PDB file of C-alpha atoms and ligand atoms in Angstrom:
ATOM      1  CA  UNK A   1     -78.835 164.019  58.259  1.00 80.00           C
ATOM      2  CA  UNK A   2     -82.335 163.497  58.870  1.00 92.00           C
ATOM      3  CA  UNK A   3     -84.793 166.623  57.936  1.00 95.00           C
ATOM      4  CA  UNK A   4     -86.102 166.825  61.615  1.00 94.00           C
ATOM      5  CA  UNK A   5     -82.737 167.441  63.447  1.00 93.00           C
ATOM      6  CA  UNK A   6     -82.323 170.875  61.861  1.00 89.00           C
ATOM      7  CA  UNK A   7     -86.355 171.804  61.197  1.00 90.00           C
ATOM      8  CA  UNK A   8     -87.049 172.277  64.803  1.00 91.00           C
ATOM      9  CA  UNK A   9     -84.944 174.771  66.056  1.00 86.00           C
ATOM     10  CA  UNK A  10     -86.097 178.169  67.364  1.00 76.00           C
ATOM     11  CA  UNK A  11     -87.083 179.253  63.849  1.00 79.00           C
ATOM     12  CA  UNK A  12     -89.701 177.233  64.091  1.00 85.00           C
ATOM     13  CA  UNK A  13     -91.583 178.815  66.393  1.00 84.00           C
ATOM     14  CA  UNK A  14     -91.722 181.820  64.352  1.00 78.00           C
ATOM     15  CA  UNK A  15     -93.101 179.711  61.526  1.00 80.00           C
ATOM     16  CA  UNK A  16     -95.368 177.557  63.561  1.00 82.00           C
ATOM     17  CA  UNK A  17     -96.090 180.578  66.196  1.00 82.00           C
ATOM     18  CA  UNK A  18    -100.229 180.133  65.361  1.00 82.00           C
ATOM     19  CA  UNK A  19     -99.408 176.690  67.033  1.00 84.00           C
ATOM     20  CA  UNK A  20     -99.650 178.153  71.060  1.00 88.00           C
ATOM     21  CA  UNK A  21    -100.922 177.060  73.623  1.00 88.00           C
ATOM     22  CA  UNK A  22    -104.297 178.610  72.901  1.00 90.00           C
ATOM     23  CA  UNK A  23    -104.358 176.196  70.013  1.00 89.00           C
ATOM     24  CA  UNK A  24    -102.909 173.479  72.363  1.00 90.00           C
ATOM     25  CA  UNK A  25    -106.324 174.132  74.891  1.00 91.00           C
ATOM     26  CA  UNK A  26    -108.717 173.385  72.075  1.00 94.00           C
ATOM     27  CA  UNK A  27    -107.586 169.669  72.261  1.00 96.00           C
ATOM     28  CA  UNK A  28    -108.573 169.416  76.177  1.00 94.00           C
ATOM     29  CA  UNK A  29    -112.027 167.402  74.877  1.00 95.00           C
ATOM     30  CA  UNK A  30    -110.437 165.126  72.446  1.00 97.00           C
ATOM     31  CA  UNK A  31    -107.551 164.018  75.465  1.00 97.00           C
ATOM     32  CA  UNK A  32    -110.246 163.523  77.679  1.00 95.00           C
ATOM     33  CA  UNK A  33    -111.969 161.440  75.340  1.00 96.00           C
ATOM     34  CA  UNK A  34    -108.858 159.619  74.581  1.00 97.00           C
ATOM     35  CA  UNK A  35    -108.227 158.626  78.530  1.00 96.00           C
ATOM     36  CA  UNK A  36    -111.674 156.837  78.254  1.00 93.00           C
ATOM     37  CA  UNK A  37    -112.280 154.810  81.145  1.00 92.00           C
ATOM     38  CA  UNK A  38    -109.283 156.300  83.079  1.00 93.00           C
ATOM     39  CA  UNK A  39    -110.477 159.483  83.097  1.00 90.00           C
ATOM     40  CA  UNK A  40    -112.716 159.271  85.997  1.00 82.00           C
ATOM     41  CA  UNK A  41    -109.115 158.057  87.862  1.00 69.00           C
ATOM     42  CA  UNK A  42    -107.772 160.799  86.313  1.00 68.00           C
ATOM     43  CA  UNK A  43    -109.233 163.407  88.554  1.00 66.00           C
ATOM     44  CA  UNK A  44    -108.058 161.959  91.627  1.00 74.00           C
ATOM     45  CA  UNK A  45    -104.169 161.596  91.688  1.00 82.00           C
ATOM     46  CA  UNK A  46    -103.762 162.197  88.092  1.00 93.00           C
ATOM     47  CA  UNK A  47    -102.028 160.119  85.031  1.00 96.00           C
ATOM     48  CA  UNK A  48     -98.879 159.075  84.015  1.00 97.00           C
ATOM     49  CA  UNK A  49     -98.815 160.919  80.548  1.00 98.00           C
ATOM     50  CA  UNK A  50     -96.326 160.449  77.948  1.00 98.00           C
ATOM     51  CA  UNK A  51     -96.007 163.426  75.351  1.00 98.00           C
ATOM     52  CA  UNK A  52     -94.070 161.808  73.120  1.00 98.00           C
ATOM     53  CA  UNK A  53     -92.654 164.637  70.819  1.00 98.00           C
ATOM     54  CA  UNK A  54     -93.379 167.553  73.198  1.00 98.00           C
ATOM     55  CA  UNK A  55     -91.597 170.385  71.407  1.00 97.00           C
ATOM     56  CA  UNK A  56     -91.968 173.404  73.417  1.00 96.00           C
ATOM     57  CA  UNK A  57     -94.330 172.015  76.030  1.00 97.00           C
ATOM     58  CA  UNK A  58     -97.478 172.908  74.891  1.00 96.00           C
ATOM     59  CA  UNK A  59     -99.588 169.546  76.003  1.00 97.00           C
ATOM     60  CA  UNK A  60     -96.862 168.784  78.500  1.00 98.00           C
ATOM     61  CA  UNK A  61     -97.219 171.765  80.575  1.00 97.00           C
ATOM     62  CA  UNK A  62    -101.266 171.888  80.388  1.00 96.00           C
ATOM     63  CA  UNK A  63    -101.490 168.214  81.438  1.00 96.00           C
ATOM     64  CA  UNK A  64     -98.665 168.736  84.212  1.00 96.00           C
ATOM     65  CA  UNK A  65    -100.471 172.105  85.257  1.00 95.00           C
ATOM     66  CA  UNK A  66    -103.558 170.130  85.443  1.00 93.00           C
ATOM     67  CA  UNK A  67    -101.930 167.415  88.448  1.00 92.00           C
ATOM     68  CA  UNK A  68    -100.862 164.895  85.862  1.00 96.00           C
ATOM     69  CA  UNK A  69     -97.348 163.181  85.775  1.00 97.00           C
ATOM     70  CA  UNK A  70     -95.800 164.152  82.490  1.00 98.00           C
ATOM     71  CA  UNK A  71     -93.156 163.260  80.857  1.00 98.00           C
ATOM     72  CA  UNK A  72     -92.501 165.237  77.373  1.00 98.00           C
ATOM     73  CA  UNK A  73     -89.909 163.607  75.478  1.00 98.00           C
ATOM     74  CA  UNK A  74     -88.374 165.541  72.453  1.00 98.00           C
ATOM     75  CA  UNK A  75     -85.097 165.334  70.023  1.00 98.00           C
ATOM     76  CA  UNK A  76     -84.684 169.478  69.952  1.00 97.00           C
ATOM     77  CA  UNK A  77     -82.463 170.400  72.605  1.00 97.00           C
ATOM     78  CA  UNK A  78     -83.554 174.157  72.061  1.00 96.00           C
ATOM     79  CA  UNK A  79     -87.226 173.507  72.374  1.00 97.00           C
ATOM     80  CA  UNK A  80     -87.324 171.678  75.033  1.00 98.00           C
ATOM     81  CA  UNK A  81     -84.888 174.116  76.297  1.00 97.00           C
ATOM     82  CA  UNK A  82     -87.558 176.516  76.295  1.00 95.00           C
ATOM     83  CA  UNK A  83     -90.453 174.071  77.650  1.00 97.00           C
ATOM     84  CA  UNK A  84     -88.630 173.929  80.757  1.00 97.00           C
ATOM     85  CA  UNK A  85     -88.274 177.942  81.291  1.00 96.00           C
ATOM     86  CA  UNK A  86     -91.604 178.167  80.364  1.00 95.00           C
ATOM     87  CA  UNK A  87     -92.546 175.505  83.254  1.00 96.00           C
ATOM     88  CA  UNK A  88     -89.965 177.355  85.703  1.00 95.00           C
ATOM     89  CA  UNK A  89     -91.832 180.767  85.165  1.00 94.00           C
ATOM     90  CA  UNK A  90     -95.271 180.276  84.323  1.00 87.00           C
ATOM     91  CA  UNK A  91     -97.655 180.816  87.910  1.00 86.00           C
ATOM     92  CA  UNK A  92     -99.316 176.969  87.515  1.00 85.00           C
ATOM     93  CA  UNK A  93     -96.128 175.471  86.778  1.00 88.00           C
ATOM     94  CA  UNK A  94     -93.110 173.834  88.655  1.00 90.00           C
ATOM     95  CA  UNK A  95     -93.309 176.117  91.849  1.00 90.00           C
ATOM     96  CA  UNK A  96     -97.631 175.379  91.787  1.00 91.00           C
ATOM     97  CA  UNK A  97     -97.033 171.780  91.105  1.00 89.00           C
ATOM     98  CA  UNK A  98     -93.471 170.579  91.732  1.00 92.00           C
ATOM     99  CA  UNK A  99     -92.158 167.685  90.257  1.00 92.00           C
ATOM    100  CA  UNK A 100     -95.218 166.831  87.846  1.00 95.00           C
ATOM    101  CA  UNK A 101     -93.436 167.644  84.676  1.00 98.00           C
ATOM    102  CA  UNK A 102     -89.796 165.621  83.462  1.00 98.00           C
ATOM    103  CA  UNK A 103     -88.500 166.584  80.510  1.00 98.00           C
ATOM    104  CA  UNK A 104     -86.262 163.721  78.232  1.00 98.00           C
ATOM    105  CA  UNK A 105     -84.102 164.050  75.188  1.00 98.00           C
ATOM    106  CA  UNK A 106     -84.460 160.976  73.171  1.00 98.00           C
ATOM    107  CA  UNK A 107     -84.754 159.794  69.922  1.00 98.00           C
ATOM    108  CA  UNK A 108     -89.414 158.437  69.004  1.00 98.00           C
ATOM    109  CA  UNK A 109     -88.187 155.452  67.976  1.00 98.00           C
ATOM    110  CA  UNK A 110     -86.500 154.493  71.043  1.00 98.00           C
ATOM    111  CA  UNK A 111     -88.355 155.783  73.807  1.00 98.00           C
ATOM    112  CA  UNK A 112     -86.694 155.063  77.200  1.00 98.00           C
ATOM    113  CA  UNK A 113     -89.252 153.751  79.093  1.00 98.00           C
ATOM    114  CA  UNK A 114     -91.420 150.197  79.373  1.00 98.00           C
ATOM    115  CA  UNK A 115     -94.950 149.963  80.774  1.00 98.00           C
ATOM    116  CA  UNK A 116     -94.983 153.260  82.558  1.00 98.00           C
ATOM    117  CA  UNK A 117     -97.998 155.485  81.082  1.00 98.00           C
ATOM    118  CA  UNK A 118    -101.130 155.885  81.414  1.00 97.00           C
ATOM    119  CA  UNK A 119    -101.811 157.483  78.382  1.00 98.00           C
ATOM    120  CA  UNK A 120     -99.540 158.396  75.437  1.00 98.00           C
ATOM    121  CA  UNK A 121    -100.449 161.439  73.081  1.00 98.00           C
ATOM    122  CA  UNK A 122     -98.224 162.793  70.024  1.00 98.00           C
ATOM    123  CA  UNK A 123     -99.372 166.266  69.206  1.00 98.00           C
ATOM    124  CA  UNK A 124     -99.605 167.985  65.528  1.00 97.00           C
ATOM    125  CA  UNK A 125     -98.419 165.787  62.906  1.00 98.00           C
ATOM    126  CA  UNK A 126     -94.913 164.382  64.987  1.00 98.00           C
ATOM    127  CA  UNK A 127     -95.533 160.952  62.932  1.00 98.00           C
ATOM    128  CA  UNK A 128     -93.962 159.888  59.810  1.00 98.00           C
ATOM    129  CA  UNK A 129     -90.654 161.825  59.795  1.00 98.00           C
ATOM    130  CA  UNK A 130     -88.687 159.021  58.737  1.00 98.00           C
ATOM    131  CA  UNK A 131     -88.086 157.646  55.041  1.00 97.00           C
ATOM    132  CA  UNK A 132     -88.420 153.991  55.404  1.00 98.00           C
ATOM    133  CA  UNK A 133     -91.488 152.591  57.048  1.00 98.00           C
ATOM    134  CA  UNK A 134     -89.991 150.620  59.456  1.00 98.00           C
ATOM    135  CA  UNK A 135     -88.527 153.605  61.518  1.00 98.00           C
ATOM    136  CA  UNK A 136     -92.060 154.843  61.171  1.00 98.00           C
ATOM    137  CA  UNK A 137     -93.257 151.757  62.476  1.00 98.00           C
ATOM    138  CA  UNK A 138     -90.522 151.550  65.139  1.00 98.00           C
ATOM    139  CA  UNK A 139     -91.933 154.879  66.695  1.00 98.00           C
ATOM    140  CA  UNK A 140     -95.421 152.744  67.253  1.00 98.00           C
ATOM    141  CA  UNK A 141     -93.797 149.606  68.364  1.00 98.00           C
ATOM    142  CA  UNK A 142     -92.205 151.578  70.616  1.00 98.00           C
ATOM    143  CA  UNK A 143     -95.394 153.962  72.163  1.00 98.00           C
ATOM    144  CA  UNK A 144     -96.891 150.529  72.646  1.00 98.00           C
ATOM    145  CA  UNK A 145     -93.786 149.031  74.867  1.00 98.00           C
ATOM    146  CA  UNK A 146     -93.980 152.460  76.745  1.00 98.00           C
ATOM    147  CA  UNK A 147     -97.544 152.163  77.621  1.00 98.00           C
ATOM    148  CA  UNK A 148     -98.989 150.102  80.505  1.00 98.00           C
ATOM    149  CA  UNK A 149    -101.444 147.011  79.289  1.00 97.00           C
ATOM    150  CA  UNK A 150    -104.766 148.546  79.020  1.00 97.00           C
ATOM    151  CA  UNK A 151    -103.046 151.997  78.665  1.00 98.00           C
ATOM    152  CA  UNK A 152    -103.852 154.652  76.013  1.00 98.00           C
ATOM    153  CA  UNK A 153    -102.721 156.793  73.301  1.00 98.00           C
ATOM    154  CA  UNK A 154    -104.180 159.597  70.966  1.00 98.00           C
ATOM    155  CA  UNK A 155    -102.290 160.325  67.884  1.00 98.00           C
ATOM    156  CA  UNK A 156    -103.169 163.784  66.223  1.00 98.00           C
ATOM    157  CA  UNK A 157    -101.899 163.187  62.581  1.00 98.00           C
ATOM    158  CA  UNK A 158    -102.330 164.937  59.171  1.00 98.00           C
ATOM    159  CA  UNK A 159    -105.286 163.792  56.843  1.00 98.00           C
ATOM    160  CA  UNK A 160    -103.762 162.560  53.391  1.00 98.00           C
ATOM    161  CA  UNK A 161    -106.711 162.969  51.267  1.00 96.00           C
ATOM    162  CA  UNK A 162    -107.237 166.456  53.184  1.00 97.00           C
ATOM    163  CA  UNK A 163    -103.588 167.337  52.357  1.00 97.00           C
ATOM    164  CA  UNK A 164    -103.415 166.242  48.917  1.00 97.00           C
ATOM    165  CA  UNK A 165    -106.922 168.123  47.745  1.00 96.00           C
ATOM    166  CA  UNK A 166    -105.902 171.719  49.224  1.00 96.00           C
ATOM    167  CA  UNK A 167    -102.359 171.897  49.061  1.00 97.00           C
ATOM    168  CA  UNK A 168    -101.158 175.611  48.759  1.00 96.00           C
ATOM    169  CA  UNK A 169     -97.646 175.461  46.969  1.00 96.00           C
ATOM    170  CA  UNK A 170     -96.344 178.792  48.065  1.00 97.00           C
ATOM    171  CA  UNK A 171     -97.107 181.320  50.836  1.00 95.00           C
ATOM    172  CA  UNK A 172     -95.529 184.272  52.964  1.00 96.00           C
ATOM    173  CA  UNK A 173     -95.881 186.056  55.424  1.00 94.00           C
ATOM    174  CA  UNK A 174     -93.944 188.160  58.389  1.00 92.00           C
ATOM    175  CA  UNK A 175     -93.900 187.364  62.046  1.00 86.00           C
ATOM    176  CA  UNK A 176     -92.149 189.182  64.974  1.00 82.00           C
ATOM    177  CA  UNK A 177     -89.417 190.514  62.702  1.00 86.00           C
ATOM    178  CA  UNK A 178     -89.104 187.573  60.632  1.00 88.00           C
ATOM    179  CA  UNK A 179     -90.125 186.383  56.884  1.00 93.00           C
ATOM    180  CA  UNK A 180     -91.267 183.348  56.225  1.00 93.00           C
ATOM    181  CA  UNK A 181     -91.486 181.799  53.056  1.00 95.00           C
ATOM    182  CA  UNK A 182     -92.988 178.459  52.765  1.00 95.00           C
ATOM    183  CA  UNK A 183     -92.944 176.060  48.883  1.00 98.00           C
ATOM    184  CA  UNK A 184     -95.109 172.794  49.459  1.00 98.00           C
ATOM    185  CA  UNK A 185     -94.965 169.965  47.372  1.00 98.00           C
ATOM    186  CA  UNK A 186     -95.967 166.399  46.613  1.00 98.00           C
ATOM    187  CA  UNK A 187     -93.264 163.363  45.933  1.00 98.00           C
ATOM    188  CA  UNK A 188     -93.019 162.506  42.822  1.00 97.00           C
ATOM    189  CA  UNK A 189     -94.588 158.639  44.049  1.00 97.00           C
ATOM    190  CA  UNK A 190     -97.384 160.256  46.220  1.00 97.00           C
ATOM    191  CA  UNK A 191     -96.017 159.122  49.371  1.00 98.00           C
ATOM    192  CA  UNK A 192     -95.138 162.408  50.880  1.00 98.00           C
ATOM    193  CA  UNK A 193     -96.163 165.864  51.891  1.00 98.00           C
ATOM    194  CA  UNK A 194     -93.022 168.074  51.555  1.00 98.00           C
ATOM    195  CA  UNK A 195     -91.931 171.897  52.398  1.00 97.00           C
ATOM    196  CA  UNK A 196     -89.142 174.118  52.029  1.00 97.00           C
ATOM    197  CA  UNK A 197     -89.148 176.174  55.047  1.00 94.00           C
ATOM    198  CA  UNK A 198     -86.583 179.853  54.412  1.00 94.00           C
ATOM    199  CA  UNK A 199     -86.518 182.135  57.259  1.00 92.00           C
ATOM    200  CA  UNK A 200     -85.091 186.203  57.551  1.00 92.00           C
ATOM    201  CA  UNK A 201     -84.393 187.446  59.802  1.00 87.00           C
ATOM    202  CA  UNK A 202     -82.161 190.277  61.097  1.00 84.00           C
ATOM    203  CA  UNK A 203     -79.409 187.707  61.671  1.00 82.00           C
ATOM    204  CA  UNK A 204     -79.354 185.994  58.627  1.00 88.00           C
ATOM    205  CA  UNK A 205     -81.316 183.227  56.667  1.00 91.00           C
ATOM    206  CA  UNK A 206     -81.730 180.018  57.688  1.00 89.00           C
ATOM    207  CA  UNK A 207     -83.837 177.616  54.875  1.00 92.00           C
ATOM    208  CA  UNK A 208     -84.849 174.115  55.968  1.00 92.00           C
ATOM    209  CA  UNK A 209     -86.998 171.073  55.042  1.00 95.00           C
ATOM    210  CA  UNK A 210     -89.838 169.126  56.187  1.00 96.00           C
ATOM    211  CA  UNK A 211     -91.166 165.446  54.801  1.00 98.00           C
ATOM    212  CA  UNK A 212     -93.579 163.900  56.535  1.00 98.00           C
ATOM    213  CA  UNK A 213     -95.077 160.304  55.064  1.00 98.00           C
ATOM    214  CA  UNK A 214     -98.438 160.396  54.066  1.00 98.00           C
ATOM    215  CA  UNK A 215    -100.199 157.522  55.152  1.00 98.00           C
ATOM    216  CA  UNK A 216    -103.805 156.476  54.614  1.00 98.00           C
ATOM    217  CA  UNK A 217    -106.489 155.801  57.813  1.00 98.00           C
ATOM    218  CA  UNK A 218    -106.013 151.857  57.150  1.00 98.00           C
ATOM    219  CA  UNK A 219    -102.261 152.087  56.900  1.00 98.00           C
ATOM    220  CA  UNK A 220    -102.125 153.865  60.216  1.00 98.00           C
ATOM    221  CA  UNK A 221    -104.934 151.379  61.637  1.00 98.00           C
ATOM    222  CA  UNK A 222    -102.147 148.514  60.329  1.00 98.00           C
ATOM    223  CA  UNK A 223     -99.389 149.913  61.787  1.00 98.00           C
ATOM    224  CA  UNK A 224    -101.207 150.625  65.075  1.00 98.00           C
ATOM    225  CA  UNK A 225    -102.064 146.933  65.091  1.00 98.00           C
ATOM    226  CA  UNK A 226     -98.740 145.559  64.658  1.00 98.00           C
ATOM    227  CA  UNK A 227     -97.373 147.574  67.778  1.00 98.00           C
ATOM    228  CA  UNK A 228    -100.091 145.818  69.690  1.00 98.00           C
ATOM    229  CA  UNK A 229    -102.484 148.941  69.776  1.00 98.00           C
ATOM    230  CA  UNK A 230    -105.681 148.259  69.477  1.00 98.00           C
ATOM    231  CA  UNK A 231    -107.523 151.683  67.591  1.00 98.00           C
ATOM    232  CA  UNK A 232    -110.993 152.118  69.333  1.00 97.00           C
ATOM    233  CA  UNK A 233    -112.238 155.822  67.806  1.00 98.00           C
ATOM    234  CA  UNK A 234    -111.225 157.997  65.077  1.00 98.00           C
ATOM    235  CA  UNK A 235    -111.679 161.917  64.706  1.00 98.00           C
ATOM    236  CA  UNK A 236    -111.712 164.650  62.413  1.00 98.00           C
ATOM    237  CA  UNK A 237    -110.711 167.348  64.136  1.00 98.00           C
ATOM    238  CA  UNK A 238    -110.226 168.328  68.161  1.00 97.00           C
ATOM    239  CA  UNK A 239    -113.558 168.903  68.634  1.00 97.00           C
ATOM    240  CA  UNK A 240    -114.430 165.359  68.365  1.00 97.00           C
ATOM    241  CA  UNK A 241    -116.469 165.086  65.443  1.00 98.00           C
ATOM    242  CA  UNK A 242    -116.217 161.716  63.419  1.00 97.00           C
ATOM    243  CA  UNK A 243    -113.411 161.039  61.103  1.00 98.00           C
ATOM    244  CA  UNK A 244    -114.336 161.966  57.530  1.00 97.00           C
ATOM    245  CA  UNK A 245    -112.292 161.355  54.096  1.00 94.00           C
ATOM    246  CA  UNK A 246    -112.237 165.163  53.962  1.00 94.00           C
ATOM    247  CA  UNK A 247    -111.538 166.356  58.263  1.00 97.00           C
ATOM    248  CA  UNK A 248    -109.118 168.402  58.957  1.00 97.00           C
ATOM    249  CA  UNK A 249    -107.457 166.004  61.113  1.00 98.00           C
ATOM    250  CA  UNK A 250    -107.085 162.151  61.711  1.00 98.00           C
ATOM    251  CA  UNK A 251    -107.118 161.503  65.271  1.00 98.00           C
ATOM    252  CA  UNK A 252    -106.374 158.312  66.483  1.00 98.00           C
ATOM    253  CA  UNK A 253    -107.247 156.727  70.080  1.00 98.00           C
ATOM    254  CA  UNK A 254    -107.027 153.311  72.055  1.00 98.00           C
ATOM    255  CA  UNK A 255    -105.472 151.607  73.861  1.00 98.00           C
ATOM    256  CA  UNK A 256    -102.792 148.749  74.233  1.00 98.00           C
ATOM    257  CA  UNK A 257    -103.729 145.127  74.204  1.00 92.00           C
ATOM    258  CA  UNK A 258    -103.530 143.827  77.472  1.00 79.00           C
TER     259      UNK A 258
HETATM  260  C1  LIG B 301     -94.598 169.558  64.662  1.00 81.86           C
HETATM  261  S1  LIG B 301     -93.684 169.556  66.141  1.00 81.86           S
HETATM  262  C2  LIG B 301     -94.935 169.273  67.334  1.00 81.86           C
HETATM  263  C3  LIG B 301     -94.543 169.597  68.742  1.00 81.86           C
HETATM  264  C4  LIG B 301     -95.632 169.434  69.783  1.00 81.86           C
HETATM  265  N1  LIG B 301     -96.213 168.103  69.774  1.00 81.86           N
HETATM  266  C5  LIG B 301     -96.699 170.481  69.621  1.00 81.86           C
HETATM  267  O1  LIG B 301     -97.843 170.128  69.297  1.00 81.86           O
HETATM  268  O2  LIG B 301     -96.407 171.658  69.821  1.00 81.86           O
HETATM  269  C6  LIG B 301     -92.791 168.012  66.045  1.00 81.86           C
HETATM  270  C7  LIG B 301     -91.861 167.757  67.185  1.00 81.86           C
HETATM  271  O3  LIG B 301     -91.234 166.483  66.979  1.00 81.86           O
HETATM  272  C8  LIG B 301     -89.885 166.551  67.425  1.00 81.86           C
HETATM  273  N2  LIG B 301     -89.091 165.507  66.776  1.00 81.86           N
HETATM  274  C9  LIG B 301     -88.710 165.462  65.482  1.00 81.86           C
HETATM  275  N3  LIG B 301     -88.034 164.340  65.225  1.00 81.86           N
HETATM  276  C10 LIG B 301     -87.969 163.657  66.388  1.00 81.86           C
HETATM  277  C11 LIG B 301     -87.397 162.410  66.758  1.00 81.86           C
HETATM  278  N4  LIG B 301     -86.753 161.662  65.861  1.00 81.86           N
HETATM  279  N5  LIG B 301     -87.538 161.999  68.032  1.00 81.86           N
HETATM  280  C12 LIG B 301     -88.184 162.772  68.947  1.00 81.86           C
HETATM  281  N6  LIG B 301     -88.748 163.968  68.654  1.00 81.86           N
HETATM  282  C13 LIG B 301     -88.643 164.402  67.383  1.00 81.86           C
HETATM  283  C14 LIG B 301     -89.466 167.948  67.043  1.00 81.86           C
HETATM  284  O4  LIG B 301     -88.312 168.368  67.719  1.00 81.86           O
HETATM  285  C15 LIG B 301     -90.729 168.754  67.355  1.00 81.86           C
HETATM  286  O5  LIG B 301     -90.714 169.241  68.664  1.00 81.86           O
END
């Protein structure tokens, strides 16, 4: 079974619960930046916004709370269990703006929609889960069929050299009741980033792994290319500063060849 059906279950939240949507609003510049030309449309009528890997909402229900059409699209019935209650109950969600946020169950590598979006974004490293390349590649090939010609995309992806120069092999800490004990590694051929996730709580332990595919700026640039996206700026970080060997981030944006 692959890592990511069991890693992203409600535990995760508790290991990953830095990751809220406080976080989520220090991205607003970098989206904007990403619509480029469309975001002067974007104020009147809104987008058609894919969120391809939307976990527990965070970028869906900002963008959807914002008069966009969202659609967040996720494997984890549980989280996007929760993005939907959290839509239903927060004060600018479904009852402020009805209808602007959809919520699908589906597998990145075969997204269930053709030239629909606007703009496609995939949030905190939710690229290069699988173990051969071409399912990684099959998650671009098909963003690119999902988007509209001339439509865009921001991916917000790991930094290999960044990862591999400050990798911390072991930490801990507690977290609403829970421990959480994390062991980090490199493959043995360099090609991956990988963690052992175990997490106690009062109703047992639950340990779990994560593996995500390290690739370099021009590997992603490649792959980008091949799925008919065309890569137009890179970042370092949310803020928009310019993409470094040693960011915190790569951030990719574009948009698909017309
Ligand atoms: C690191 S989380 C990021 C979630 C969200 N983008 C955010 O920033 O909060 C990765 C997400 O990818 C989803 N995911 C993992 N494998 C997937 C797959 N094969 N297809 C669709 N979603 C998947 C997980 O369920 C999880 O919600």
């Amino acid at each position: 079974m692959g890592w990511y059906k069991k890693a992203f279950g409600a535990a995760y939240l508790n290991v990953y619960s830095h990751r809220d949507d406080k976080e989520a609003g220090k991205a607003a510049a970098v989206i904007r930046r990403a619509m480029g030309p469309l975001a002067a449309g974007s104020a009147k009528g809104g987008l058609d916004i894919l969120d391809l890997c939307c976990g527990q909402g965070r970028y869906s229900l900002l963008l959807a709370a914002e008069g966009h059409r969202v659609v967040g699209l996720d494997l984890s019935a549980e989280l996007l269990g929760i993005a939907g209650s959290r839509w239903e109950s927060t004060g600018a969600g479904e009852r402020k703006n009805p209808g602007r946020l959809s919520l699908v169950r589906a597998d990145m590598r075969r997204i269930p929609f053709v030239s629909a979006f606007d703009l496609l974004i995939n949030m905190f490293t939710s690229f290069g889960y699988f173990e051969r390349d071409a399912d990684n590649q099959a998650v671009l090939d098909s963003a690119g069929r999902a988007l509209r010609p001339g439509g865009r995309f921001l991916i917000d992806y790991l930094n290999r050299v960044q990862v591999l120069d400050n990798l911390v092999g072991e930490d801990s800490f507690e977290n609403g009741g829970y421990m959480v004990r994390q062991s980090r590694s490199i493959s043995p051929d360099g090609l991956r980033v990988e963690k052992t996730v175990l997490v106690r709580g009062r109703s047992g332990e639950e340990r779990y792994r994560e593996s995500v595919r390290l690739f370099t700026r021009q590997e992603m640039q490649r792959m980008l290319e091949r799925a008919g996206l065309r890569v137009e700026e890179l970042f370092g970080d949310f803020d928009c500063s310019a993409w470094s060997p040693g960011s915190p981030r790569l951030i990719l944006t574009g948009y698909r060849n017309g």
